[in-house]
Amino acid sequence: MSGDGRESEGGEEEVRGARRIPGPRGAADDLDLESVPLPPLPPPGGNASANASAETVPEQAGAAEGQTVPDAAPEPSDAEAPEPLMSSAAPVLPHRVLKALLGAWALSACSAEETAAVEDHLTECAPCADEALRLRDAVGLLHTDGSLDLDPTLRTRVIDGCLGRRPARIPVPEWAAPYDAETARLDALLRDIGDSEWHAPVRLRWFEEERAVSRRTTVAGVIGHLLAVDGLLSAALGLDDPLGGGEVPLDPTERTETYWSADGPPPTRAVREAWRAQSHELIRTASFAGRNVAEASVSYGAFALPLQDALLERAFECWVHGGDIADAVDYPYQDPSAAHLHRMIDLAARMLPAALAGRRRAGLAAPAKDLVTAGAPGRSLHLEIEGHGGGDWYIALDSPAAVGSPDRAVAQVALDGVELCRLVAGHISPVEAAAGQEGDREAIRDVLFATASLSRL
């Protein structure tokens, strides 16, 4: 060993062939591959350096021992020449490394060489290919600019998919589907809010005669209101009335006031279970009763509706008050599906002639100008609903028994579907509602105010 701590020349020869620990390797993306010199390729006839070494070493060994050096072996022909080494071959990585790279590959964070190696591996390894597909799908959910709210049609699509595979033994009637959908959406909202939000203030708005009125309550109070009025349908189907037995009012406003003023603590989130159980029982009973129950009469005191229209009216109320609650607790709430909204608009259009006649008897609308026999075409207003749930309706102006007719239309009003529903709910005034008006101004005013008069607590 020399004085600087290193072994002699012989010692260096002994360790020269030992494996060395490689130094740190830079990331592939940090290397400038164009600046790295490529190793020289051997000539087409074979490896010149190897041949030179094969000739030199025996000559030196023979000269040192004083022996005769035999002739060198003949060079291989072109057919026997070894294939030249390809320096650009892709790295061969073990399976565990390639599996660990799948996440980076899904995020497009691999180098070009790693990407090629992973994609070659995915053509041969089915488990890794499945995992790579799941990771790529997951990457699509990482975009921060997308909405985190569920698609409002998700529930319908899931149910349709399930029923497509296995139809329900007792399906929900088509005329009860809007009520089923709207109660489910409101129940999802109520499930998500906290205990304190059940006491958030909610202002209910509607029209009485020519003016807008409102009433202040809480989220729990709104659900109590829905529970009390839905009890009218429960009584019509022979189910328990939430207001109890005995003499109970039929008017929706009086029923609500009775429920709110009943002895006991004010409504809390516990009212959700009672309302939810009642809505499920209504849908279940209507489904098992079949077609005959659709025309059963439901009395609202001043008027009555067949059960199928009453359930549609309750679906409308559920949507409107669901929006009131959502505004109070700052919760996203979507409009009904186009098919359900179209049916709600159709119900309002069918109720307008009777509402016009009632306002005329009260002196709030212009007198009839052209009375006709029942079932005959009469003077009409063309109600054109645009957008979501749109269509065309012709409202008889002079008598509820007349039939609306395009041939006898004297005026036209164009409205957005959701805007009309806001007018029916009393959330906007008749003056603010009409987007387009043409024809008899008096008929237009009477119809818009009659539409607002359909609203109530």
CSV table of C-alpha atoms in Angstrom, one decimal:
chain,number,residue,atom,x,y,z
A,1,MET,CA,0.0,0.0,0.0
A,2,SER,CA,1.4,3.4,-0.9
A,3,GLY,CA,1.6,6.3,1.4
A,4,ASP,CA,-1.6,7.9,0.3
A,5,GLY,CA,-3.6,4.8,1.4
A,6,ARG,CA,-4.0,3.2,-2.1
A,7,GLU,CA,-2.8,-0.3,-2.9
A,8,SER,CA,-0.1,-1.0,-5.3
A,9,GLU,CA,-0.4,-1.6,-9.0
A,10,GLY,CA,-1.2,-5.3,-8.5
A,11,GLY,CA,-4.0,-4.4,-6.1
A,12,GLU,CA,-5.6,-2.1,-8.5
A,13,GLU,CA,-5.7,-4.9,-11.1
A,14,GLU,CA,-7.5,-7.1,-8.6
A,15,VAL,CA,-10.3,-4.6,-8.0
A,16,ARG,CA,-10.5,-3.3,-11.5
A,17,GLY,CA,-13.1,-5.9,-12.5
A,18,ALA,CA,-15.3,-5.5,-9.4
A,19,ARG,CA,-18.8,-4.0,-9.8
A,20,ARG,CA,-19.1,-0.3,-9.0
A,21,ILE,CA,-22.0,1.5,-7.4
A,22,PRO,CA,-23.4,3.8,-10.2
A,23,GLY,CA,-23.8,7.5,-9.5
A,24,PRO,CA,-27.1,9.3,-9.3
A,25,ARG,CA,-29.0,9.3,-12.6
A,26,GLY,CA,-30.8,12.4,-13.7
A,27,ALA,CA,-34.5,12.4,-14.7
A,28,ALA,CA,-35.0,11.4,-18.3
A,29,ASP,CA,-36.8,14.7,-19.0
A,30,ASP,CA,-33.8,16.7,-17.8
A,31,LEU,CA,-31.4,15.1,-20.2
A,32,ASP,CA,-30.5,16.7,-23.5
A,33,LEU,CA,-30.4,13.6,-25.6
A,34,GLU,CA,-29.1,15.3,-28.6
A,35,SER,CA,-25.9,16.4,-26.9
A,36,VAL,CA,-25.1,12.9,-25.7
A,37,PRO,CA,-22.6,11.3,-28.2
A,38,LEU,CA,-23.6,7.9,-29.5
A,39,PRO,CA,-21.1,5.0,-29.3
A,40,PRO,CA,-19.4,4.2,-32.6
A,41,LEU,CA,-21.0,1.3,-34.6
A,42,PRO,CA,-18.9,-1.6,-35.6
A,43,PRO,CA,-18.0,-2.0,-39.3
A,44,PRO,CA,-20.3,-4.3,-41.4
A,45,GLY,CA,-17.6,-7.1,-41.5
A,46,GLY,CA,-17.5,-7.6,-37.7
A,47,ASN,CA,-16.1,-6.1,-34.6
A,48,ALA,CA,-12.6,-4.7,-35.5
A,49,SER,CA,-11.5,-4.1,-32.0
A,50,ALA,CA,-12.4,-7.6,-31.0
A,51,ASN,CA,-10.4,-9.1,-34.0
A,52,ALA,CA,-7.5,-6.9,-33.2
A,53,SER,CA,-7.5,-8.0,-29.6
A,54,ALA,CA,-7.8,-11.7,-30.7
A,55,GLU,CA,-4.7,-11.3,-32.9
A,56,THR,CA,-2.5,-9.2,-30.6
A,57,VAL,CA,-3.0,-11.2,-27.3
A,58,PRO,CA,-1.9,-14.6,-28.7
A,59,GLU,CA,1.1,-13.0,-30.5
A,60,GLN,CA,2.3,-11.3,-27.3
A,61,ALA,CA,1.8,-14.5,-25.3
A,62,GLY,CA,3.7,-16.6,-27.8
A,63,ALA,CA,6.6,-14.1,-28.1
A,64,ALA,CA,6.9,-14.0,-24.3
A,65,GLU,CA,7.2,-17.8,-24.1
A,66,GLY,CA,9.4,-18.2,-27.1
A,67,GLN,CA,6.7,-20.3,-28.9
A,68,THR,CA,5.6,-20.2,-32.5
A,69,VAL,CA,2.5,-18.2,-33.0
A,70,PRO,CA,-0.1,-20.1,-35.1
A,71,ASP,CA,-1.8,-18.4,-38.1
A,72,ALA,CA,-4.8,-16.3,-37.2
A,73,ALA,CA,-8.2,-17.8,-37.7
A,74,PRO,CA,-9.9,-16.8,-40.9
A,75,GLU,CA,-12.3,-13.8,-40.7
A,76,PRO,CA,-16.0,-14.8,-40.8
A,77,SER,CA,-17.8,-14.2,-44.0
A,78,ASP,CA,-20.6,-11.7,-44.5
A,79,ALA,CA,-23.2,-14.3,-43.9
A,80,GLU,CA,-21.7,-15.2,-40.5
A,81,ALA,CA,-21.1,-11.6,-39.3
A,82,PRO,CA,-22.9,-10.7,-36.1
A,83,GLU,CA,-25.8,-8.3,-36.1
A,84,PRO,CA,-24.7,-4.7,-35.2
A,85,LEU,CA,-25.8,-3.5,-31.8
A,86,MET,CA,-28.8,-1.1,-31.7
A,87,SER,CA,-28.1,1.7,-29.2
A,88,SER,CA,-31.6,3.2,-29.5
A,89,ALA,CA,-33.5,0.1,-28.1
A,90,ALA,CA,-36.2,0.9,-25.5
A,91,PRO,CA,-35.3,0.1,-21.9
A,92,VAL,CA,-36.6,-3.2,-20.6
A,93,LEU,CA,-38.3,-2.5,-17.2
A,94,PRO,CA,-39.6,-5.1,-14.8
A,95,HIS,CA,-43.3,-5.5,-14.2
A,96,ARG,CA,-43.3,-3.9,-10.7
A,97,VAL,CA,-41.7,-0.8,-12.1
A,98,LEU,CA,-44.1,-0.6,-15.0
A,99,LYS,CA,-47.0,-1.0,-12.6
A,100,ALA,CA,-45.7,1.8,-10.4
A,101,LEU,CA,-45.6,4.0,-13.5
A,102,LEU,CA,-49.3,3.6,-14.4
A,103,GLY,CA,-50.4,6.6,-12.2
A,104,ALA,CA,-47.8,8.9,-13.8
A,105,TRP,CA,-48.7,7.6,-17.3
A,106,ALA,CA,-52.4,8.4,-16.7
A,107,LEU,CA,-51.4,11.9,-15.8
A,108,SER,CA,-49.1,12.2,-18.9
A,109,ALA,CA,-46.1,12.7,-16.6
A,110,CYS,CA,-43.9,10.0,-17.9
A,111,SER,CA,-40.9,10.5,-20.2
A,112,ALA,CA,-41.1,9.4,-23.8
A,113,GLU,CA,-39.1,6.2,-23.1
A,114,GLU,CA,-41.2,5.4,-20.0
A,115,THR,CA,-44.4,6.1,-22.0
A,116,ALA,CA,-43.3,3.7,-24.7
A,117,ALA,CA,-42.4,1.0,-22.3
A,118,VAL,CA,-45.7,1.3,-20.4
A,119,GLU,CA,-47.8,1.2,-23.5
A,120,ASP,CA,-45.9,-1.8,-24.8
A,121,HIS,CA,-46.5,-3.5,-21.5
A,122,LEU,CA,-50.3,-2.7,-21.6
A,123,THR,CA,-50.7,-4.7,-24.8
A,124,GLU,CA,-49.4,-7.8,-23.0
A,125,CYS,CA,-50.7,-7.5,-19.4
A,126,ALA,CA,-54.5,-7.5,-19.0
A,127,PRO,CA,-54.5,-6.5,-15.2
A,128,CYS,CA,-52.3,-3.5,-15.8
A,129,ALA,CA,-54.5,-2.5,-18.8
A,130,ASP,CA,-57.6,-2.6,-16.7
A,131,GLU,CA,-55.9,-0.5,-14.0
A,132,ALA,CA,-54.6,2.0,-16.5
A,133,LEU,CA,-58.2,2.4,-17.9
A,134,ARG,CA,-59.5,3.1,-14.4
A,135,LEU,CA,-56.8,5.6,-13.7
A,136,ARG,CA,-57.4,7.4,-16.9
A,137,ASP,CA,-61.1,7.7,-16.1
A,138,ALA,CA,-60.2,9.0,-12.6
A,139,VAL,CA,-58.1,11.7,-14.1
A,140,GLY,CA,-61.1,13.1,-15.8
A,141,LEU,CA,-62.7,13.7,-12.4
A,142,LEU,CA,-59.7,15.9,-11.2
A,143,HIS,CA,-60.7,19.0,-13.3
A,144,THR,CA,-61.4,21.7,-10.8
A,145,ASP,CA,-63.5,23.8,-13.2
A,146,GLY,CA,-66.3,21.2,-13.3
A,147,SER,CA,-69.5,21.4,-11.2
A,148,LEU,CA,-69.6,19.1,-8.1
A,149,ASP,CA,-73.4,19.1,-8.1
A,150,LEU,CA,-75.1,15.9,-9.3
A,151,ASP,CA,-76.8,15.9,-12.6
A,152,PRO,CA,-80.6,16.4,-11.9
A,153,THR,CA,-81.4,13.6,-14.4
A,154,LEU,CA,-79.1,11.1,-12.6
A,155,ARG,CA,-81.9,9.6,-10.4
A,156,THR,CA,-84.2,9.2,-13.5
A,157,ARG,CA,-81.4,7.6,-15.5
A,158,VAL,CA,-80.4,5.2,-12.7
A,159,ILE,CA,-84.0,4.1,-12.1
A,160,ASP,CA,-84.7,3.7,-15.9
A,161,GLY,CA,-81.6,1.6,-16.2
A,162,CYS,CA,-82.6,-0.6,-13.3
A,163,LEU,CA,-86.2,-0.9,-14.5
A,164,GLY,CA,-84.9,-1.7,-18.0
A,165,ARG,CA,-83.1,-4.7,-16.6
A,166,ARG,CA,-85.8,-5.8,-14.2
A,167,PRO,CA,-89.2,-4.1,-14.5
A,168,ALA,CA,-91.1,-3.3,-11.3
A,169,ARG,CA,-93.8,-5.8,-10.4
A,170,ILE,CA,-96.2,-2.9,-9.5
A,171,PRO,CA,-95.0,0.2,-11.5
A,172,VAL,CA,-95.7,3.8,-10.4
A,173,PRO,CA,-98.5,5.2,-12.6
A,174,GLU,CA,-97.3,7.7,-15.2
A,175,TRP,CA,-99.6,10.4,-13.7
A,176,ALA,CA,-98.0,9.9,-10.3
A,177,ALA,CA,-94.4,10.1,-11.6
A,178,PRO,CA,-94.0,13.9,-11.3
A,179,TYR,CA,-95.0,13.7,-7.6
A,180,ASP,CA,-92.6,10.8,-7.0
A,181,ALA,CA,-89.7,12.7,-8.7
A,182,GLU,CA,-90.3,16.0,-6.9
A,183,THR,CA,-90.7,14.5,-3.4
A,184,ALA,CA,-87.5,12.5,-3.9
A,185,ARG,CA,-85.6,15.7,-5.0
A,186,LEU,CA,-86.9,17.7,-2.0
A,187,ASP,CA,-86.1,14.8,0.3
A,188,ALA,CA,-82.5,14.7,-1.0
A,189,LEU,CA,-82.2,18.5,-0.2
A,190,LEU,CA,-83.6,17.9,3.3
A,191,ARG,CA,-81.1,15.1,3.9
A,192,ASP,CA,-78.2,17.3,3.1
A,193,ILE,CA,-78.9,20.3,5.3
A,194,GLY,CA,-77.8,20.6,8.9
A,195,ASP,CA,-79.9,20.8,12.1
A,196,SER,CA,-79.5,24.6,12.4
A,197,GLU,CA,-80.7,25.1,8.9
A,198,TRP,CA,-84.1,23.7,9.7
A,199,HIS,CA,-84.8,26.9,11.5
A,200,ALA,CA,-83.6,29.2,8.6
A,201,PRO,CA,-86.3,31.8,7.8
A,202,VAL,CA,-88.3,31.2,4.6
A,203,ARG,CA,-90.7,33.7,3.1
A,204,LEU,CA,-93.6,32.2,1.2
A,205,ARG,CA,-95.1,34.4,-1.5
A,206,TRP,CA,-98.4,34.3,-3.4
A,207,PHE,CA,-101.2,36.6,-4.8
A,208,GLU,CA,-104.5,37.4,-3.4
A,209,GLU,CA,-106.9,39.3,-5.7
A,210,GLU,CA,-104.7,42.1,-7.1
A,211,ARG,CA,-101.8,42.2,-4.7
A,212,ALA,CA,-98.8,40.2,-3.6
A,213,VAL,CA,-98.8,38.8,-0.1
A,214,SER,CA,-96.2,36.8,1.9
A,215,ARG,CA,-95.8,34.8,5.1
A,216,ARG,CA,-92.7,34.2,7.1
A,217,THR,CA,-91.9,30.7,8.4
A,218,THR,CA,-89.0,28.3,8.7
A,219,VAL,CA,-87.7,25.3,6.6
A,220,ALA,CA,-89.5,23.0,9.1
A,221,GLY,CA,-92.6,25.1,8.8
A,222,VAL,CA,-92.6,24.7,5.0
A,223,ILE,CA,-92.4,20.9,5.3
A,224,GLY,CA,-95.3,21.0,7.8
A,225,HIS,CA,-97.3,23.0,5.3
A,226,LEU,CA,-96.7,20.4,2.6
A,227,LEU,CA,-97.6,17.6,5.1
A,228,ALA,CA,-100.9,19.3,6.0
A,229,VAL,CA,-102.1,19.9,2.5
A,230,ASP,CA,-100.9,16.5,1.2
A,231,GLY,CA,-103.3,15.1,3.9
A,232,LEU,CA,-106.2,16.0,1.6
A,233,LEU,CA,-105.0,13.3,-0.8
A,234,SER,CA,-104.4,10.9,2.1
A,235,ALA,CA,-108.0,11.3,3.2
A,236,ALA,CA,-109.3,10.8,-0.4
A,237,LEU,CA,-107.4,7.5,-0.5
A,238,GLY,CA,-108.6,6.3,2.9
A,239,LEU,CA,-105.3,6.9,4.7
A,240,ASP,CA,-104.6,8.7,7.9
A,241,ASP,CA,-104.9,12.5,7.9
A,242,PRO,CA,-101.9,14.2,9.6
A,243,LEU,CA,-104.3,16.7,11.3
A,244,GLY,CA,-106.1,13.8,13.0
A,245,GLY,CA,-109.8,12.8,13.0
A,246,GLY,CA,-112.9,14.8,13.5
A,247,GLU,CA,-113.8,18.1,11.8
A,248,VAL,CA,-110.8,19.3,9.9
A,249,PRO,CA,-110.8,22.1,7.3
A,250,LEU,CA,-110.5,21.4,3.6
A,251,ASP,CA,-109.1,24.7,2.5
A,252,PRO,CA,-105.3,24.4,2.1
A,253,THR,CA,-104.6,27.7,3.9
A,254,GLU,CA,-106.8,26.9,6.8
A,255,ARG,CA,-105.2,23.4,7.1
A,256,THR,CA,-101.8,25.0,7.2
A,257,GLU,CA,-102.8,27.5,9.9
A,258,THR,CA,-104.3,24.7,11.9
A,259,TYR,CA,-101.1,22.7,11.8
A,260,TRP,CA,-98.9,25.6,12.6
A,261,SER,CA,-101.0,26.7,15.6
A,262,ALA,CA,-101.5,23.3,17.1
A,263,ASP,CA,-100.5,22.8,20.7
A,264,GLY,CA,-96.9,21.5,21.0
A,265,PRO,CA,-93.4,22.5,20.0
A,266,PRO,CA,-92.9,24.2,16.6
A,267,PRO,CA,-91.9,21.9,13.7
A,268,THR,CA,-88.3,20.7,13.7
A,269,ARG,CA,-86.4,18.3,11.4
A,270,ALA,CA,-88.5,15.5,12.9
A,271,VAL,CA,-91.3,16.6,10.5
A,272,ARG,CA,-89.2,15.3,7.6
A,273,GLU,CA,-89.9,11.6,8.6
A,274,ALA,CA,-93.6,12.2,8.8
A,275,TRP,CA,-93.8,14.0,5.5
A,276,ARG,CA,-91.5,11.4,3.8
A,277,ALA,CA,-93.6,8.5,5.1
A,278,GLN,CA,-96.8,10.1,4.0
A,279,SER,CA,-95.5,10.8,0.4
A,280,HIS,CA,-94.3,7.2,0.1
A,281,GLU,CA,-97.6,5.9,1.3
A,282,LEU,CA,-99.5,8.1,-1.2
A,283,ILE,CA,-97.4,6.8,-4.1
A,284,ARG,CA,-97.6,3.2,-2.9
A,285,THR,CA,-101.4,3.3,-2.5
A,286,ALA,CA,-101.9,5.0,-5.9
A,287,SER,CA,-99.7,2.4,-7.5
A,288,PHE,CA,-101.5,-0.6,-6.0
A,289,ALA,CA,-105.0,0.9,-6.6
A,290,GLY,CA,-104.5,0.9,-10.4
A,291,ARG,CA,-106.3,2.9,-13.0
A,292,ASN,CA,-109.6,3.3,-11.3
A,293,VAL,CA,-108.3,5.6,-8.6
A,294,ALA,CA,-106.9,8.2,-11.0
A,295,GLU,CA,-110.3,9.9,-11.3
A,296,ALA,CA,-111.1,9.8,-7.6
A,297,SER,CA,-112.2,13.3,-6.5
A,298,VAL,CA,-110.0,15.2,-4.0
A,299,SER,CA,-111.8,18.2,-2.4
A,300,TYR,CA,-109.9,21.4,-1.7
A,301,GLY,CA,-112.9,23.1,-0.2
A,302,ALA,CA,-113.7,25.7,-2.9
A,303,PHE,CA,-112.9,23.3,-5.7
A,304,ALA,CA,-112.1,19.7,-6.4
A,305,LEU,CA,-109.6,17.9,-8.6
A,306,PRO,CA,-109.3,14.3,-9.8
A,307,LEU,CA,-106.5,12.4,-8.0
A,308,GLN,CA,-104.2,12.4,-11.0
A,309,ASP,CA,-104.4,16.2,-11.3
A,310,ALA,CA,-104.2,16.6,-7.5
A,311,LEU,CA,-100.9,14.7,-7.4
A,312,LEU,CA,-99.6,16.9,-10.3
A,313,GLU,CA,-100.6,20.0,-8.4
A,314,ARG,CA,-98.8,18.7,-5.3
A,315,ALA,CA,-95.7,18.0,-7.4
A,316,PHE,CA,-95.8,21.6,-8.5
A,317,GLU,CA,-96.1,22.8,-4.9
A,318,CYS,CA,-93.3,20.5,-3.8
A,319,TRP,CA,-91.0,21.9,-6.5
A,320,VAL,CA,-91.9,25.6,-5.8
A,321,HIS,CA,-91.4,25.2,-2.0
A,322,GLY,CA,-88.3,23.2,-2.6
A,323,GLY,CA,-86.9,26.2,-4.4
A,324,ASP,CA,-88.0,28.5,-1.5
A,325,ILE,CA,-86.1,26.2,0.9
A,326,ALA,CA,-83.0,26.0,-1.4
A,327,ASP,CA,-82.9,29.8,-1.6
A,328,ALA,CA,-83.1,30.1,2.2
A,329,VAL,CA,-80.2,27.7,2.8
A,330,ASP,CA,-78.1,28.5,-0.3
A,331,TYR,CA,-78.5,25.1,-1.9
A,332,PRO,CA,-78.5,24.4,-5.7
A,333,TYR,CA,-81.9,23.3,-7.0
A,334,GLN,CA,-82.8,22.4,-10.5
A,335,ASP,CA,-86.1,22.7,-12.5
A,336,PRO,CA,-88.2,19.6,-13.1
A,337,SER,CA,-87.7,17.5,-16.2
A,338,ALA,CA,-89.2,18.9,-19.4
A,339,ALA,CA,-91.9,16.2,-19.5
A,340,HIS,CA,-93.0,16.9,-16.0
A,341,LEU,CA,-92.9,20.6,-16.4
A,342,HIS,CA,-95.0,20.3,-19.6
A,343,ARG,CA,-97.7,18.5,-17.6
A,344,MET,CA,-97.6,21.1,-14.8
A,345,ILE,CA,-98.1,23.9,-17.4
A,346,ASP,CA,-100.9,21.9,-19.0
A,347,LEU,CA,-102.7,21.7,-15.7
A,348,ALA,CA,-102.4,25.4,-15.1
A,349,ALA,CA,-103.8,26.1,-18.7
A,350,ARG,CA,-106.8,23.8,-18.0
A,351,MET,CA,-107.5,25.6,-14.8
A,352,LEU,CA,-107.4,29.1,-16.3
A,353,PRO,CA,-110.9,29.3,-17.8
A,354,ALA,CA,-112.5,28.5,-14.4
A,355,ALA,CA,-110.2,31.0,-12.7
A,356,LEU,CA,-111.2,33.7,-15.3
A,357,ALA,CA,-114.9,33.0,-14.6
A,358,GLY,CA,-114.3,33.3,-10.9
A,359,ARG,CA,-112.6,36.7,-11.2
A,360,ARG,CA,-115.4,37.8,-13.5
A,361,ARG,CA,-118.0,36.9,-10.9
A,362,ALA,CA,-116.0,38.9,-8.3
A,363,GLY,CA,-115.8,41.9,-10.6
A,364,LEU,CA,-112.1,41.6,-11.2
A,365,ALA,CA,-112.2,40.8,-14.9
A,366,ALA,CA,-113.9,42.2,-18.0
A,367,PRO,CA,-117.4,40.8,-18.7
A,368,ALA,CA,-117.8,38.0,-21.3
A,369,LYS,CA,-118.1,39.3,-24.9
A,370,ASP,CA,-119.2,36.3,-26.8
A,371,LEU,CA,-120.9,33.4,-25.0
A,372,VAL,CA,-121.3,30.1,-26.8
A,373,THR,CA,-122.8,26.8,-26.0
A,374,ALA,CA,-120.8,24.2,-24.0
A,375,GLY,CA,-118.2,22.5,-26.1
A,376,ALA,CA,-118.3,25.0,-28.9
A,377,PRO,CA,-115.2,27.0,-30.0
A,378,GLY,CA,-115.1,30.4,-28.2
A,379,ARG,CA,-113.0,33.5,-28.1
A,380,SER,CA,-109.5,32.4,-27.2
A,381,LEU,CA,-106.0,33.5,-26.1
A,382,HIS,CA,-103.0,31.8,-27.7
A,383,LEU,CA,-100.6,30.9,-24.8
A,384,GLU,CA,-97.2,30.1,-26.4
A,385,ILE,CA,-94.8,28.6,-24.0
A,386,GLU,CA,-91.1,28.6,-25.0
A,387,GLY,CA,-88.1,26.7,-23.8
A,388,HIS,CA,-88.2,24.0,-21.1
A,389,GLY,CA,-91.5,22.1,-21.2
A,390,GLY,CA,-92.9,24.4,-23.9
A,391,GLY,CA,-95.9,24.1,-26.2
A,392,ASP,CA,-99.1,25.9,-27.4
A,393,TRP,CA,-102.4,26.2,-25.5
A,394,TYR,CA,-105.6,28.1,-26.4
A,395,ILE,CA,-107.4,29.5,-23.4
A,396,ALA,CA,-111.2,30.0,-23.6
A,397,LEU,CA,-111.9,33.6,-22.5
A,398,ASP,CA,-115.7,33.9,-22.1
A,399,SER,CA,-116.9,30.6,-20.5
A,400,PRO,CA,-115.2,27.6,-18.8
A,401,ALA,CA,-117.4,25.3,-20.9
A,402,ALA,CA,-116.2,26.7,-24.2
A,403,VAL,CA,-113.3,25.2,-26.2
A,404,GLY,CA,-110.2,27.2,-27.0
A,405,SER,CA,-109.6,27.4,-30.7
A,406,PRO,CA,-106.8,28.8,-32.9
A,407,ASP,CA,-109.4,30.0,-35.4
A,408,ARG,CA,-110.9,32.3,-32.8
A,409,ALA,CA,-107.7,33.6,-31.1
A,410,VAL,CA,-107.9,37.3,-30.4
A,411,ALA,CA,-104.6,37.6,-28.5
A,412,GLN,CA,-101.3,35.9,-28.0
A,413,VAL,CA,-98.9,35.8,-25.0
A,414,ALA,CA,-95.4,34.3,-25.3
A,415,LEU,CA,-93.7,33.1,-22.0
A,416,ASP,CA,-90.9,31.0,-20.9
A,417,GLY,CA,-92.1,27.8,-19.3
A,418,VAL,CA,-90.3,28.3,-15.9
A,419,GLU,CA,-91.4,32.0,-16.0
A,420,LEU,CA,-95.1,31.0,-16.3
A,421,CYS,CA,-94.7,28.6,-13.4
A,422,ARG,CA,-93.2,31.4,-11.3
A,423,LEU,CA,-96.3,33.5,-12.2
A,424,VAL,CA,-98.6,30.6,-11.2
A,425,ALA,CA,-96.8,30.3,-7.9
A,426,GLY,CA,-97.1,34.0,-7.2
A,427,HIS,CA,-93.4,34.6,-7.2
A,428,ILE,CA,-93.6,37.4,-9.9
A,429,SER,CA,-96.3,39.9,-10.7
A,430,PRO,CA,-98.4,39.7,-13.9
A,431,VAL,CA,-96.8,42.9,-15.2
A,432,GLU,CA,-93.3,41.4,-15.0
A,433,ALA,CA,-94.2,38.0,-16.6
A,434,ALA,CA,-95.1,38.5,-20.3
A,435,ALA,CA,-92.2,38.4,-22.7
A,436,GLY,CA,-94.3,39.0,-25.7
A,437,GLN,CA,-97.9,40.3,-26.2
A,438,GLU,CA,-100.1,40.8,-29.2
A,439,GLY,CA,-103.8,41.4,-29.8
A,440,ASP,CA,-106.6,42.2,-27.3
A,441,ARG,CA,-104.9,44.0,-24.4
A,442,GLU,CA,-107.8,43.5,-22.1
A,443,ALA,CA,-107.9,39.7,-22.7
A,444,ILE,CA,-104.1,39.6,-22.1
A,445,ARG,CA,-104.4,41.4,-18.8
A,446,ASP,CA,-107.3,39.2,-17.6
A,447,VAL,CA,-105.4,36.0,-18.4
A,448,LEU,CA,-102.2,37.1,-16.7
A,449,PHE,CA,-104.0,38.1,-13.5
A,450,ALA,CA,-106.0,34.9,-13.6
A,451,THR,CA,-102.8,33.0,-13.8
A,452,ALA,CA,-101.4,34.8,-10.8
A,453,SER,CA,-104.7,34.1,-8.9
A,454,LEU,CA,-104.0,30.3,-9.1
A,455,SER,CA,-101.3,30.8,-6.4
A,456,ARG,CA,-102.0,30.4,-2.7
A,457,LEU,CA,-100.2,29.6,0.5
